Short mmCIF file of C-alpha atoms in Angstrom, two decimals:
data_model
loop_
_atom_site.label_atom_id
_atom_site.label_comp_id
_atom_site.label_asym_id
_atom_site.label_seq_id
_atom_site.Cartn_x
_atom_site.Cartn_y
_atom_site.Cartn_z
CA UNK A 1 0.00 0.00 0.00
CA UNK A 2 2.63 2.50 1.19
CA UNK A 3 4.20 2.02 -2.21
CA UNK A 4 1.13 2.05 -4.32
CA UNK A 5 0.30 5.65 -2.01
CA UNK A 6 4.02 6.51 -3.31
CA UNK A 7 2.86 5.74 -6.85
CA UNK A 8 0.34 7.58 -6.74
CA UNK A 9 2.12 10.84 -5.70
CA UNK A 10 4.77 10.36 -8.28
CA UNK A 11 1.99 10.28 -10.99
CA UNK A 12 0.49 14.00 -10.07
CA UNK A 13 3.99 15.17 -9.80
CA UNK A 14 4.93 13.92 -13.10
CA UNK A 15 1.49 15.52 -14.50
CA UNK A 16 2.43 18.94 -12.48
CA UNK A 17 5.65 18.45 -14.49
CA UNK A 18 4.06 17.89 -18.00
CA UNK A 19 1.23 20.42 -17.61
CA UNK A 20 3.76 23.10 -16.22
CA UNK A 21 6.09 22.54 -19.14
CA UNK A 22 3.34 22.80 -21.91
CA UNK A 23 2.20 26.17 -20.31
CA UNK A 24 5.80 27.16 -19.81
CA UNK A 25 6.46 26.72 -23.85
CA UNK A 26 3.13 28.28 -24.41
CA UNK A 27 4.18 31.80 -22.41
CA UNK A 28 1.65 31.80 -19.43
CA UNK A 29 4.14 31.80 -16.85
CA UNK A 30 1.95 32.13 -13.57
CA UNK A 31 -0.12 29.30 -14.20
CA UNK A 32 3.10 27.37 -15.17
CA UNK A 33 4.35 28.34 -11.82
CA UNK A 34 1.29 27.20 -10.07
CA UNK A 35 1.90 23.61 -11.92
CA UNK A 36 5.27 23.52 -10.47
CA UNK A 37 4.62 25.06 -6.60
CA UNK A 38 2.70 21.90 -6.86
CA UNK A 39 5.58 19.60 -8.35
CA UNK A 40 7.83 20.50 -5.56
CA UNK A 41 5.06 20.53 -2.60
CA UNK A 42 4.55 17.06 -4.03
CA UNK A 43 8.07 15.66 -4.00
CA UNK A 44 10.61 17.72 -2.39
CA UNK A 45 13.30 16.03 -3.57
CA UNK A 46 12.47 16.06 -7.32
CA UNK A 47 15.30 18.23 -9.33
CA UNK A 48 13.42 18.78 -12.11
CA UNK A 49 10.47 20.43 -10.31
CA UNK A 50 13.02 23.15 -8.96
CA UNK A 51 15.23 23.88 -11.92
CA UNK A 52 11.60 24.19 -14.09
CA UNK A 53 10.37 26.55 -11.27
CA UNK A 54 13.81 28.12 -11.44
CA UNK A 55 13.56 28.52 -15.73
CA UNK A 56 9.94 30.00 -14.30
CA UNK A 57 11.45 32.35 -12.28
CA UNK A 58 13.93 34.08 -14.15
CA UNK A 59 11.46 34.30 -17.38
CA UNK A 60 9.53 36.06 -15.38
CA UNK A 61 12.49 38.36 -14.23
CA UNK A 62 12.77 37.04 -10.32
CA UNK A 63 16.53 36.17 -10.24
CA UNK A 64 16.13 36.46 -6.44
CA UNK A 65 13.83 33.82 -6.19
CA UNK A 66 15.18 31.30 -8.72
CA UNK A 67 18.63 31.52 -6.92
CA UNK A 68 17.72 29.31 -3.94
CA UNK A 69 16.20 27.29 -6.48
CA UNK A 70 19.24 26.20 -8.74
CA UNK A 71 21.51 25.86 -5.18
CA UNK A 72 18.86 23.20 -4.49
CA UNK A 73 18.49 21.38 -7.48
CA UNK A 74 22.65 21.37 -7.28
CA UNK A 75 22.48 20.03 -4.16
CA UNK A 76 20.35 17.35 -5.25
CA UNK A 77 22.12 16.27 -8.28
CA UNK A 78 25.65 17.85 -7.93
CA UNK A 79 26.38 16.99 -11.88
CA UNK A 80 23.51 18.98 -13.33
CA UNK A 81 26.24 21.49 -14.88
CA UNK A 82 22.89 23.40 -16.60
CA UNK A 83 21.95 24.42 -13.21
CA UNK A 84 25.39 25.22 -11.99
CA UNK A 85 26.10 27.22 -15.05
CA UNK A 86 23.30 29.00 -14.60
CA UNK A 87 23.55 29.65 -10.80
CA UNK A 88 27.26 30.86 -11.78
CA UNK A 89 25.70 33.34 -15.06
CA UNK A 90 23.44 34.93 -12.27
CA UNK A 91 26.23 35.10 -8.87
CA UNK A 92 27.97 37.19 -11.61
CA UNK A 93 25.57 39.42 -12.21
CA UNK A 94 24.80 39.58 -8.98
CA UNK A 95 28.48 40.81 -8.21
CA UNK A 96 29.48 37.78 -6.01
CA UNK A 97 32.85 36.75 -8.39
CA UNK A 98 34.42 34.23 -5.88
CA UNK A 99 31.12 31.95 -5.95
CA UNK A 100 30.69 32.34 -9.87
CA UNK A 101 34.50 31.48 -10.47
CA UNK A 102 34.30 28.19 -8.14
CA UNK A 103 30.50 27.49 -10.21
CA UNK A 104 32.36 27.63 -13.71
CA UNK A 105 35.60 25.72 -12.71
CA UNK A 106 33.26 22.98 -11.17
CA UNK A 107 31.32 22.75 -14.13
CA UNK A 108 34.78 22.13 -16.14
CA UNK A 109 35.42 19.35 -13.92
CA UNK A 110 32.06 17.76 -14.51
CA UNK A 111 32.19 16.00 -17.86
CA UNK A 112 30.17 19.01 -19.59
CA UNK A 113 28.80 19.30 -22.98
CA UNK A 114 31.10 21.04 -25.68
CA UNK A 115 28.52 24.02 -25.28
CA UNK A 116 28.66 24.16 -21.47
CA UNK A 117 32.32 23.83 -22.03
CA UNK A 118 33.05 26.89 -23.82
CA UNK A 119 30.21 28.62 -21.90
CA UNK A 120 32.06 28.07 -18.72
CA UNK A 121 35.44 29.24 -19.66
CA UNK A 122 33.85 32.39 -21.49
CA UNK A 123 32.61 33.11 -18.34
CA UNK A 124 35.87 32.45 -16.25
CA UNK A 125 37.37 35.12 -18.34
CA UNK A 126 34.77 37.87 -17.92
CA UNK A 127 34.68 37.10 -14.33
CA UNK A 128 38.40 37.94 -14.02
CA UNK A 129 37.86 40.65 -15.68
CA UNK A 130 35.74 41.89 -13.61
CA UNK A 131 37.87 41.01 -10.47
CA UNK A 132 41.12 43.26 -12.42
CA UNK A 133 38.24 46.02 -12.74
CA UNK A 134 36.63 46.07 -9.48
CA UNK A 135 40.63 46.41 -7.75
CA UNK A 136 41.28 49.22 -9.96
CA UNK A 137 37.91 51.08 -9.32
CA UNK A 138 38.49 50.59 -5.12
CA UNK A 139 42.03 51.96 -5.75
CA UNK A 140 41.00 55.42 -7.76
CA UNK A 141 38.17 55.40 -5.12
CA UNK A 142 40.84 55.52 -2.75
CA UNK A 143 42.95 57.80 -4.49
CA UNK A 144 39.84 60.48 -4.89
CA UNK A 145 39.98 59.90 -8.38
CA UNK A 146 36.64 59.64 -8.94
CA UNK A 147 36.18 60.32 -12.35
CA UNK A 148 38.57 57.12 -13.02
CA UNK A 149 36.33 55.20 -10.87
CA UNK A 150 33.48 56.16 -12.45
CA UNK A 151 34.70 54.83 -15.54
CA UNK A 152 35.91 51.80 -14.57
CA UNK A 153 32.57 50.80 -12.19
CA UNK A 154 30.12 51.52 -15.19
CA UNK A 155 32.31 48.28 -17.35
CA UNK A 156 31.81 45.98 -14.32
CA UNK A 157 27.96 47.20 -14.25
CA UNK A 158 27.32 46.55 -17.17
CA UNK A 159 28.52 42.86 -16.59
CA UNK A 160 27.25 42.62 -13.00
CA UNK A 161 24.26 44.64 -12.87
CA UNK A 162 22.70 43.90 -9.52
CA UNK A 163 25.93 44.48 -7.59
CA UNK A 164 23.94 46.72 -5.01
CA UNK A 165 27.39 47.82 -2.78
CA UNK A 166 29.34 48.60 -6.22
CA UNK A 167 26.08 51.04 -7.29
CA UNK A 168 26.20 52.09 -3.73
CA UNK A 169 30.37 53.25 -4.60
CA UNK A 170 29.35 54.57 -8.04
CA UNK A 171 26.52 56.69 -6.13
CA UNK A 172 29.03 57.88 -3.92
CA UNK A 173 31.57 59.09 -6.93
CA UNK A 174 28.61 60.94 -8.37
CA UNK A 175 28.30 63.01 -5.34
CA UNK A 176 31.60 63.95 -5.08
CA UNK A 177 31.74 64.55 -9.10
CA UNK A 178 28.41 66.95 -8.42
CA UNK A 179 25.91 64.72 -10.21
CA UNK A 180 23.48 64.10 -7.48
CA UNK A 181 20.96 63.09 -9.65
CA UNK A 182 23.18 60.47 -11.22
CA UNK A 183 23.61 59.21 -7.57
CA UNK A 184 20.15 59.15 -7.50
CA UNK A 185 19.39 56.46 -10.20
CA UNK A 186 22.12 54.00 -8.98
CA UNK A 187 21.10 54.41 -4.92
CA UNK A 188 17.52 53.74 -6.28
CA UNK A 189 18.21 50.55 -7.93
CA UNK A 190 20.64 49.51 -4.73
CA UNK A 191 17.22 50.47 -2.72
CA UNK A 192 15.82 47.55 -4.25
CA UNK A 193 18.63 45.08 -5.02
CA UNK A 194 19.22 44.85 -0.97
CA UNK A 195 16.92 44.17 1.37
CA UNK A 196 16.01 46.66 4.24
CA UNK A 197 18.07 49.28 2.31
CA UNK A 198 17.91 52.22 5.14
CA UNK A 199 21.55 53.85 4.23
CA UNK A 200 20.52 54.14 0.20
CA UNK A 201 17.05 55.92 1.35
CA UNK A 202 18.64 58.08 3.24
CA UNK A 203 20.85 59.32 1.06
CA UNK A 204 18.14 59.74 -2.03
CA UNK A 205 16.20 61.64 0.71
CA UNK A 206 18.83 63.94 1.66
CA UNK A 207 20.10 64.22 -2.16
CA UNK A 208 16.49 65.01 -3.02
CA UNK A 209 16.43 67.55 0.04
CA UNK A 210 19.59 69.42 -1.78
CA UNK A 211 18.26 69.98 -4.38
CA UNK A 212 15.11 71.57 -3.29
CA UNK A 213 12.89 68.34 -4.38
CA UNK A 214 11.15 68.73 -0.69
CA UNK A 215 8.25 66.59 -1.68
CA UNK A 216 10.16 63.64 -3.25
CA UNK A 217 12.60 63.74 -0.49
CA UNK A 218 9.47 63.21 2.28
CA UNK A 219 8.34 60.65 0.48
CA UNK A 220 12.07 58.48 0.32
CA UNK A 221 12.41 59.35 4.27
CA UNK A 222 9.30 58.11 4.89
CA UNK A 223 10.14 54.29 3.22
CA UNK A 224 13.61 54.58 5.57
CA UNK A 225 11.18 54.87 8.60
CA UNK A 226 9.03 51.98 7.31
CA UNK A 227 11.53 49.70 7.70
CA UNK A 228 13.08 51.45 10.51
CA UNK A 229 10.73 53.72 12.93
CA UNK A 230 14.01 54.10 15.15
CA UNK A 231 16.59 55.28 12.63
CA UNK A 232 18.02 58.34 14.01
CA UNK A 233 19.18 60.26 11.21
CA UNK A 234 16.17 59.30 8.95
CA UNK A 235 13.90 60.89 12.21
CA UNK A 236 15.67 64.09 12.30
CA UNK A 237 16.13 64.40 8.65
CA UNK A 238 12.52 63.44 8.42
CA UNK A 239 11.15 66.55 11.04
CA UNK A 240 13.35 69.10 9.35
CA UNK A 241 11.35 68.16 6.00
CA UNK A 242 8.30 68.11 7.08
CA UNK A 243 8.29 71.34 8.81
CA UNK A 244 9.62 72.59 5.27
CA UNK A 245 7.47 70.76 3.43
CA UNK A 246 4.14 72.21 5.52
CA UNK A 247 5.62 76.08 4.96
CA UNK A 248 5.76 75.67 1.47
CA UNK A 249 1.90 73.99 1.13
CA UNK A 250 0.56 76.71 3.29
CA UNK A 251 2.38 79.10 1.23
CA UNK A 252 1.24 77.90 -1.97
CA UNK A 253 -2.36 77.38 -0.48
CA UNK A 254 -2.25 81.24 0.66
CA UNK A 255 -1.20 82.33 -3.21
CA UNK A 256 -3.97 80.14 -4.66
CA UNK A 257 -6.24 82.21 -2.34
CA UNK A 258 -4.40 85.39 -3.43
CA UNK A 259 -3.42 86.11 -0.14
CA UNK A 260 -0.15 87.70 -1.05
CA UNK A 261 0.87 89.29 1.80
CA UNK A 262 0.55 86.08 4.26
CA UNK A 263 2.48 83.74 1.87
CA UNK A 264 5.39 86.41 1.10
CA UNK A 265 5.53 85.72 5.01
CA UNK A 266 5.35 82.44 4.96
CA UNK A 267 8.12 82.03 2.08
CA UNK A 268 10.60 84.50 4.13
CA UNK A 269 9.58 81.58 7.15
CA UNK A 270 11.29 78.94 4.67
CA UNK A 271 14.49 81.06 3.96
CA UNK A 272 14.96 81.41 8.11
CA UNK A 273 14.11 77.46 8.23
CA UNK A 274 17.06 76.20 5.58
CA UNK A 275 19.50 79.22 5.06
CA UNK A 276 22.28 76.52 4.07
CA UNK A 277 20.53 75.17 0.92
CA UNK A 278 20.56 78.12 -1.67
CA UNK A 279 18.09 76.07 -3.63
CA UNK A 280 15.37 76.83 -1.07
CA UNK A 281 16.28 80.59 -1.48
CA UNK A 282 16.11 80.83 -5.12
CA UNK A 283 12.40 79.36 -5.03
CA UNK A 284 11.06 81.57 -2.25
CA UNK A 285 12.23 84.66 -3.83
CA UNK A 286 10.76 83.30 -7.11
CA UNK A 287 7.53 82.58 -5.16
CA UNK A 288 8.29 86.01 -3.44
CA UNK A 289 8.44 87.91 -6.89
CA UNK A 290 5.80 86.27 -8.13
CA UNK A 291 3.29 87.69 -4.79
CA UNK A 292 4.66 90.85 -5.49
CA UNK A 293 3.63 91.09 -8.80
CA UNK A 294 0.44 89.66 -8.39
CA UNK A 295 -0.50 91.89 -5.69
CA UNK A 296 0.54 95.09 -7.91
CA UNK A 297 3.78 95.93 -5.80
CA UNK A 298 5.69 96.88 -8.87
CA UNK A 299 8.54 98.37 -7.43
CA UNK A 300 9.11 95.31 -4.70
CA UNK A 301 8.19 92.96 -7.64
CA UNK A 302 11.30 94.68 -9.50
CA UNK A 303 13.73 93.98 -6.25
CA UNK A 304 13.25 90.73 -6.13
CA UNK A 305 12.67 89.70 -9.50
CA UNK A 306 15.89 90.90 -10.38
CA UNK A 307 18.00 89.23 -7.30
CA UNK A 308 16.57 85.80 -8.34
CA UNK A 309 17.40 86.90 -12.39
CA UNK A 310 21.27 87.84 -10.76
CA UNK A 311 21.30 83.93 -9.65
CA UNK A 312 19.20 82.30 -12.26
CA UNK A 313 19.45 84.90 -15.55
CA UNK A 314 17.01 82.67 -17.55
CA UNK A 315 14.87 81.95 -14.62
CA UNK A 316 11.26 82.22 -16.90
CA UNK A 317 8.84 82.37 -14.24
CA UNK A 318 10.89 85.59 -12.72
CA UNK A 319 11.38 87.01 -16.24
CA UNK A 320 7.43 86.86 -16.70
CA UNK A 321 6.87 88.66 -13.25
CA UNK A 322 9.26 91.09 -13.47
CA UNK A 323 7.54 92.17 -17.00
CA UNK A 324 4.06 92.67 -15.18
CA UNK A 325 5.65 94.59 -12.59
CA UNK A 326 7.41 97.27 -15.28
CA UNK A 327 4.35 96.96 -17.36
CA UNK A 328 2.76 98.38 -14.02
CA UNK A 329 5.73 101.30 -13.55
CA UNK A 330 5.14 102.22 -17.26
CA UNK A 331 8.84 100.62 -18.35
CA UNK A 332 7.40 98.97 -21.38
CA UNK A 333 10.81 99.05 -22.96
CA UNK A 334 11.76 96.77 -19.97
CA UNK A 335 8.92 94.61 -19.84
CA UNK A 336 9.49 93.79 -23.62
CA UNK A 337 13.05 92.65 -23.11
CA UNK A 338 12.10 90.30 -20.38
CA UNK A 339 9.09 88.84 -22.25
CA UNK A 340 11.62 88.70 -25.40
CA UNK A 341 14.27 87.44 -23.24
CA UNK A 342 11.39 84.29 -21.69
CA UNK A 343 9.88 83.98 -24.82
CA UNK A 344 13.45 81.91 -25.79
CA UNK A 345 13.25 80.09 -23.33
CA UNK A 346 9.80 79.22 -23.71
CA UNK A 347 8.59 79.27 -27.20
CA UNK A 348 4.86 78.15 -26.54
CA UNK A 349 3.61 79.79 -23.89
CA UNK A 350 0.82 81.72 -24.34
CA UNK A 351 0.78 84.19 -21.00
CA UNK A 352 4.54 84.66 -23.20
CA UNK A 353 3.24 85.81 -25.62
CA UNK A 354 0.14 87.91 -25.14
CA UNK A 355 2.22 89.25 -22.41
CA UNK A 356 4.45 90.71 -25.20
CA UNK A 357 2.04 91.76 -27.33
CA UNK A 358 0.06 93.41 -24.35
CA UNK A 359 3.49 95.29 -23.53
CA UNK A 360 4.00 96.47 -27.30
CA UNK A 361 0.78 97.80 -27.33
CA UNK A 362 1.20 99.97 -24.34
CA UNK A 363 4.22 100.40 -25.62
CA UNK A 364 2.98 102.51 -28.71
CA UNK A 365 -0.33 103.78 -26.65
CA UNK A 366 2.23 105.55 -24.33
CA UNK A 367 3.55 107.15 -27.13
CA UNK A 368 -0.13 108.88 -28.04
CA UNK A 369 -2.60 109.48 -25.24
CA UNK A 370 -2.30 108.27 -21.64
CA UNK A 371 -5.57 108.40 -19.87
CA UNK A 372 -3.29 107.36 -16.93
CA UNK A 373 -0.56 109.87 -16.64
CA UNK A 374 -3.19 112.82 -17.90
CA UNK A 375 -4.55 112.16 -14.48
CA UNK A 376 -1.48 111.51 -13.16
CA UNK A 377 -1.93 108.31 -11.12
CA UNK A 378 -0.60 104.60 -11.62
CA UNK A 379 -1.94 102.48 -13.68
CA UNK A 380 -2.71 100.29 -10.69
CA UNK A 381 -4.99 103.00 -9.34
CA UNK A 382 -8.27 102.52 -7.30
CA UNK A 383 -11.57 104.12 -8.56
CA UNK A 384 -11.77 106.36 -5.51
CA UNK A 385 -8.21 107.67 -6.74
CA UNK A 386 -9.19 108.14 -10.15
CA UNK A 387 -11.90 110.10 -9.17
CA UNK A 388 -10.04 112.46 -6.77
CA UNK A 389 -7.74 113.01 -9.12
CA UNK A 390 -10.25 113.94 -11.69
CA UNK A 391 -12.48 116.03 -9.38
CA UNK A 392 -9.05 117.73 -9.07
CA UNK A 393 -7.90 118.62 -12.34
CA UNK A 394 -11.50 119.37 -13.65
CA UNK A 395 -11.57 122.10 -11.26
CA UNK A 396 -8.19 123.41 -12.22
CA UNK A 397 -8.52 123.29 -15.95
CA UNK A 398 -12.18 124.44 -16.47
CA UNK A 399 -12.06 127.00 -18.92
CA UNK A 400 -14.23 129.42 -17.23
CA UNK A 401 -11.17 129.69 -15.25
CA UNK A 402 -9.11 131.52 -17.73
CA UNK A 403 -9.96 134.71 -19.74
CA UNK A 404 -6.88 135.15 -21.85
CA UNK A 405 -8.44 133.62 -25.41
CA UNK A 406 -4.70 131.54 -25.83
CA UNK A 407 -4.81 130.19 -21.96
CA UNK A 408 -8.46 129.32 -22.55
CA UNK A 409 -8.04 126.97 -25.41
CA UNK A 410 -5.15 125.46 -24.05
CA UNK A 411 -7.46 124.61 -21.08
CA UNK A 412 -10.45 123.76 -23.17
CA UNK A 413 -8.05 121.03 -24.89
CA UNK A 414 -6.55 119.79 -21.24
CA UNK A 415 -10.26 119.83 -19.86
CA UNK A 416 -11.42 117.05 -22.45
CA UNK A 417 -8.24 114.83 -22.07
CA UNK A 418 -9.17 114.92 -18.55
CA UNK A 419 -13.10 114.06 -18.59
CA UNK A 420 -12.02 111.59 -21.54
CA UNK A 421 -9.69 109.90 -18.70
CA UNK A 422 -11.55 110.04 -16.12
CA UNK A 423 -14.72 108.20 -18.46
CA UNK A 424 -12.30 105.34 -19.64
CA UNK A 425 -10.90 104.76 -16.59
CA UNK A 426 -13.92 104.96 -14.26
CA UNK A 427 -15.36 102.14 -16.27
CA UNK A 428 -14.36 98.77 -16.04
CA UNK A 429 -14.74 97.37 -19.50
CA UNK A 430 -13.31 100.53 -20.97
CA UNK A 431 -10.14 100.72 -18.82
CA UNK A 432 -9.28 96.96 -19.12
CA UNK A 433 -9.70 97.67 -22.95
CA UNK A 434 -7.59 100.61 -22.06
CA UNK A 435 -4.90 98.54 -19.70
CA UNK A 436 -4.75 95.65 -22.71
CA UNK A 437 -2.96 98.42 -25.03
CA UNK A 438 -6.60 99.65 -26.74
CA UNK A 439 -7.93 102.83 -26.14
CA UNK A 440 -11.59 102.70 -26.36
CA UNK A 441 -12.08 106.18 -27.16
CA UNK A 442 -9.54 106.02 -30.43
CA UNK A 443 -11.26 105.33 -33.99
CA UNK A 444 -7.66 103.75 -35.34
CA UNK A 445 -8.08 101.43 -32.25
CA UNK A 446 -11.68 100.76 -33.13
CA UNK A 447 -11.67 98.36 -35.48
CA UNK A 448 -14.56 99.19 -37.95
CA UNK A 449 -15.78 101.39 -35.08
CA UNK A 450 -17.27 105.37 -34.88
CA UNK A 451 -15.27 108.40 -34.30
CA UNK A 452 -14.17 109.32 -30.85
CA UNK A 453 -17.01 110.48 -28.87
CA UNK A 454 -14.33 113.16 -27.45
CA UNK A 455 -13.11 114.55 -30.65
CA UNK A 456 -15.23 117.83 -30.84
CA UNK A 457 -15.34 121.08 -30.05
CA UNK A 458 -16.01 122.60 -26.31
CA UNK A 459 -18.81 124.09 -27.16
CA UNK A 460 -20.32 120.84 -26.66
CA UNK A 461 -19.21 120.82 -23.06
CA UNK A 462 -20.16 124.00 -22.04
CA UNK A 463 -22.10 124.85 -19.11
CA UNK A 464 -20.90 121.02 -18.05
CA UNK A 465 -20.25 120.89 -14.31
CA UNK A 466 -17.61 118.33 -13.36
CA UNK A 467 -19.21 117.95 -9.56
CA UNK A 468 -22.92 117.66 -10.92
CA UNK A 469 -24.87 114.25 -11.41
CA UNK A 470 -25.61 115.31 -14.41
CA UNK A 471 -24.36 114.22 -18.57
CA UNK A 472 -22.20 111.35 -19.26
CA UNK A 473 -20.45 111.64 -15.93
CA UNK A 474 -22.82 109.82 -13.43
CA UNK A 475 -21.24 110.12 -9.70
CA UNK A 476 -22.48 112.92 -7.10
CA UNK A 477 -19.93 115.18 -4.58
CA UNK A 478 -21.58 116.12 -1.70
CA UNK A 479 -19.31 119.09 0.12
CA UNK A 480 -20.25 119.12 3.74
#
């Protein structure tokens, strides 16, 4: 009975086997897996089962777990030089030279196939090659000549390629060359080529952290506290970032709100928490310009524009604020050079663009009539302003003020510019028509439209009273 039971095992494993192989050939490598998980649960001793699960394995790209697999099969059947070959093919990639060396010299010795012959002694010689090349890459290391190393480590790589500790020494070369993002890539693959990796996310945190990635380099301290809620420097590295991290959202939160003011505060708050990283100082003044400019503080805006531009010279977001805030101060020379000067950078954007053409056009309005400067206030002006300042110069200029015939119609002629200024720029379609480089009130400006409603003579504005309720001017002043 026991042997019949013993047949009877041997018969499902053998159909495991079969099944598993047929699936294997046909590409659907999970349920071929399944088929031999069974095989080996069935008879643990079977070679076959683990070198097919092995084959399984590494089609499917898990080295890692087909390793254990061939070291058992070998175990069970220490001739099998297919297995020891390829246990020896993947110790090599995996960096581990000694162990490959001793798999291809035993498969010499074990009556191999002309194939696994020549495949065995093609291997010997890379792997002492890559033995000559890993001593000459520790000694440059050693020597600080890291650029050597560098070139030497990226020939073994390309042989051993999940050598975690010699990606780990070609990360470190890359720091000291200045290519932290280079050391990047390589401590990322090391991350995952060695178990409970702490050291490697650590470093991509606080490479990340340097170069002002705050976001990305949260999210890499966070996996070195995952597998370590105790790891000192990954804690203190972790609060510093976080408190960083949380100034900058808020900050960013405030703008969205256009809350200037509060998140120029908060972005001075991130220069005070990491002076040492000029990264972080660069990006809040950016940020800084940017509140500036949106909150129509031209002259600020300017300041600090221009310090980031002295640092960064084709910074575009900086180039594009620093053109609204001259556009404000009337430098439209200025603001075209920086919108020229972005537009290089940045070919296809469109704030670019009708930025510049905005700017040409005020550009070549400044050069006729200014509604602005007629009654002598900013262009960033409140309504209350604009009508002080009309209220104002209507008073001074009427022409009922002057007798001499010569002062008169200069005054009639300065009285119109200033109702026409104060109409355009009291309403708000006809002064954002006005601020976009169009003056409402001009018949070249008009396409297909009338004549200027102000070009006539002041007889039509006679008797007009620029404190009444009365004619086109709507708005009482009550005098107390």
């Amino acid at each position: 009975l026991p042997k019949c039971a013993e047949c009877g095992v041997n018969a499902d494993v053998e159909k495991h086997l079969e099944l598993g192989k047929k699936l294997l050939a046909a590409g659907q490598l999970a349920d071929a897996l399944s088929q031999f998980h069974a095989a080996v649960d069935g008879d643990p001793d079977n070679y076959i089962a683990y070198y097919r699960r092995a084959t399984v394995f590494l089609a499917m790209g898990k080295s890692k777990a087909a390793l254990p697999d061939l070291t058992k099969v070998i175990q069970l059947k220490m001739d099998f030089t297919a297995a020891r070959l390829q246990r020896g093919h993947l110790l090599l990639k995996q960096g581990k030279l000694d162990e490959a060396e001793d798999d291809f010299k035993k498969v010499l010795k074990s009556n191999p196939s002309e194939n696994e012959e020549k495949e065995a002694q093609s291997q010997l010689i890379k792997s002492d090659e890559m033995q000559r090349l890993r001593s000459q890459a520790l000694n440059a290391f050693g020597s600080g000549d890291y650029t050597a190393a560098i070139a030497f480590l990226d020939k073994i790589l390309e042989v051993c390629v999940w050598d975690a500790e010699l990606r780990e020494l070609r990360a470190e070369c890359f720091i000291k060359e200045g290519e932290p993002r280079k050391a990047i890539s390589d401590l990322k693959a090391a991350s995952k080529l060695k178990n409970d990796n702490t050291e490697a996310f650590y470093k991509i945190s606080t490479l990340y952290y340097q170069l002002g990635d705050h976001e990305l380099s949260l999210s890499e301290v966070r996996e070195c506290l995952k597998l370590d809620q105790d790891h000192k420097r990954c804690f203190a590295h972790y609060k510093q970032v976080k408190k960083l991290n949380k100034l900058i959202e808020s900050a960013e939160e405030l703008i969205r709100d256009g809350r200037y003011t509060d998140a120029t505060s908060k972005y001075e708050s991130v220069m005070k928490t990491e002076p040492s990283i000029a990264e972080y100082t660069i990006r809040s003044k950016e940020r800084i310009c940017h509140c500036f400019s949106k909150d129509e503080k031209p002259v600020e805006a300017i300041r600090v524009c221009s310090e980031v531009l002295q640092m960064e010279p084709d910074n575009v977001n900086a180039l594009k604020d620093r053109a609204e805030a001259y556009l404000i101060e009337e430098m439209y020379d200025e603001a075209i050079q920086d919108y020229e000067t972005a537009q290089e950078h940045n070919e296809n954007d469109q704030q670019i663009r009708e930025g510049l053409e905005k700017a040409q056009r005020l550009l070549k309005q400044s050069q006729k009539r200014d509604y602005y400067k007629i009654l002598g206030v900013k262009r960033n002006a409140k309504k209350q302003e604009i009508i002080k300042a009309y209220r104002k110069l209507a008073l001074q200029w009427h022409p009922d003020n002057f007798q001499n015939e010569e002062e008169k119609k200069k005054a009639e002629k300065k009285f119109i510019d200033i109702a026409a200024a104060k109409e355009v720029l009291s309403d708000p379609e006809m002064r954002k028509k006005f601020d976009d480089g169009e003056d409402p009130l001009d018949a070249e400006s008009q396409q297909g439209g009338g004549g200027n409603p102000f070009h006539r003579s002041w007889n039509s504005w006679q008797g007009f009273n620029p404190f009444s309720s009365g004619g086109p001017f709507r708005f009482k002043f009550h005098f107390n």
